[in-house]
Amino acid sequence: MTYQVLARKWRPRTFSQMIGQEPILRMLSNALSENRLHHAYLFTGTRGVGKTTIARIFAKSLNCEIGVTATPCMTCRNCTAIDGGRFLDLLEVDAASRTKVEDTRELLENVYYQPSQGRYKIYLIDEVHMLSQHSFNALLKTLEEPPPYVKFLLATTDPKRLPITILSRCLQFHLKRVPLELLKEHLQYICEKEDITFEENALSQLAHAADGSVRDSLSLLDQAIAFCGGKINIKDTQQMLGSISEDALFRLLYALQKNDGVALLNEVENLEAHAANFYQALDDLLSILHQISVAQVVPLAKATVSDITTLAKQYKPEDIQLFYQIALNGRRDLPHAPNPHQGFEMILLRMLAFRPMTAAATTQPTAIKSHPEIAVKAAVKDLVKDLVRDTTTVPAKPTISAPLPPTFDNTRTWIDILSKLTLTGMTYALASNCTLVEILDNRITLALAIQHEPMLNKKLTERIEEALAKYFQKTMKLDIKITTTEGETPIKKQREENSERMAKATEAIKNDDDIQKIMGLFDATLDMDSIKTF
Ligand SMILES: Nc1ncnc2c1ncn2[C@@H]1O[C@H](COP(=O)(O)OP(=O)(O)OP(=O)(O)O)[C@@H](O)[C@H]1O
Ligand SMILES: [Mg+2]
Ligand SMILES: [Zn+2]
């Protein structure tokens, strides 16, 4: 006997064999048991979640010889004919290959003939969004008022491409992606039935890669059986998927936490050695950062995920926010990198470059500067820092020098002090929106315009206070007063300086001889939005 792929072999024959679509199955089962049937159903949802399967079972439910039922007998002539694909009154059409209006007309010509074998004549139109506009029009009238013995079952992955006139004539059911845990259990069940030995975490990896699609999970299982030989194990599965273990990503985050550049780069090398898929690695990293961020707000109930909880404690929330942002931008830029390995590495180096100096980092000045192997990378790091500085609110990492004596020029003084404080994220945003009112002994008073008041909170104020204490090398009491007017804040100054630089850059580019020549030669215009200052 020829080998039948698992997805086909394990196509559910009854509603109860399906996984993950309970609400829809309940609605359909109730409608069938109470015989409250609509004449047109539309099943939507991503690939391989059960649209065609539901439609086929539904066809059996309508035609089983024992009567219309949610639990067809599976043994009568009609049930077996439908399962065997031999039932004359089930007309399955793949709209993708029959898009033309002539095809639709031909199909509908037979609508007015009674069913030859069963109770209902069923039109199952798959990928219905592929029909042409004329085909939709040809279908409209019959779809609205078909003969009583006709049912339309439409299925599509892309309902947005259906005309509203079609949508409004159908009862729509949206099938969800199947949750990871259910997919895994399903794979486990099938492995047991098929006598395949497996490691549980390998099945989790396959389920994860299937991204909610049951068909994909089964196709991957087929592949894994062929790839692993004997036993489905995590090592081969990861290699097959090009995926990486969460542990490796946790190690990256621990290295970043310690500002340990060498360990960080070693881990990336390690990933490369295991032929990791760096796109997937970045997605997984985003997912972990998200979980850490959530854990910082709501402590995790599951004590088992200890790395997440540990990292949630070790990192400041704004660091995680920053990393997430860098990873997200990196995801956009990764396809433009010369190769994914290098792109991924640069994203991590950027995180390292922007990570504000923490107490841990300053007490253990690690290898990033001293290790010759990565001296070049440290230089790249500085370059990246310069490039990105203008587009983020994160200041460059300052070095703490001797405190400046307060001067009468409050604006300048505050800008100077601020540039020496190690503030980031929201804390930096708050401080840079303030103006300096006065510094008296160990009291410092700042003013914040009323429109920025929502930024003000105790935690941020305390962080600024701490940074000031470090800078002045004594305890400082910070007072932030709300004012109605916005003075010359550092952020305003910075914006002014940026726009000045922008104006200068634009002027310089406009007047550049070479650019003039190129514009003349190619009849080109200058895209002002593309001018960036660094
Ligand atoms: N909910 C489910 N429960 C169990 N198996 C499922 C489910 N959904 C899909 N499958 C498995 O995936 C295979 C394909 O399912 P089906 O043809 O119903 O997907 P589909 O939603 O119509 O996908 P497509 O959009 O690609 O046509 C089935 O043969 C079955 O093995
Ligand atoms: Mg289908
Ligand atoms: Zn039957």
mmCIF file of N, CA and C and ligand atoms in Angstrom, residues 64-65 73-74 76 79, ligand 3:
data_model
loop_
_atom_site.group_PDB
_atom_site.id
_atom_site.type_symbol
_atom_site.label_atom_id
_atom_site.label_comp_id
_atom_site.label_asym_id
_atom_site.label_seq_id
_atom_site.Cartn_x
_atom_site.Cartn_y
_atom_site.Cartn_z
ATOM 1 N N CYS A 64 -26.859 11.796 5.864
ATOM 2 C CA CYS A 64 -26.828 10.462 6.459
ATOM 3 C C CYS A 64 -28.230 9.847 6.361
ATOM 4 N N GLU A 65 -28.259 8.570 6.050
ATOM 5 C CA GLU A 65 -29.556 7.922 5.821
ATOM 6 C C GLU A 65 -30.436 7.863 7.068
ATOM 7 N N CYS A 73 -23.929 8.427 10.888
ATOM 8 C CA CYS A 73 -23.669 7.035 11.294
ATOM 9 C C CYS A 73 -22.327 6.489 10.815
ATOM 10 N N MET A 74 -21.795 7.041 9.728
ATOM 11 C CA MET A 74 -20.498 6.636 9.167
ATOM 12 C C MET A 74 -20.544 5.294 8.438
ATOM 13 N N CYS A 76 -23.659 4.115 6.658
ATOM 14 C CA CYS A 76 -24.662 3.999 5.590
ATOM 15 C C CYS A 76 -24.021 4.306 4.234
ATOM 16 N N CYS A 79 -22.957 8.071 3.881
ATOM 17 C CA CYS A 79 -21.771 8.435 4.682
ATOM 18 C C CYS A 79 -20.504 7.859 4.050
HETATM 19 ZN ZN ZN B 3 -24.894 7.649 7.605
#
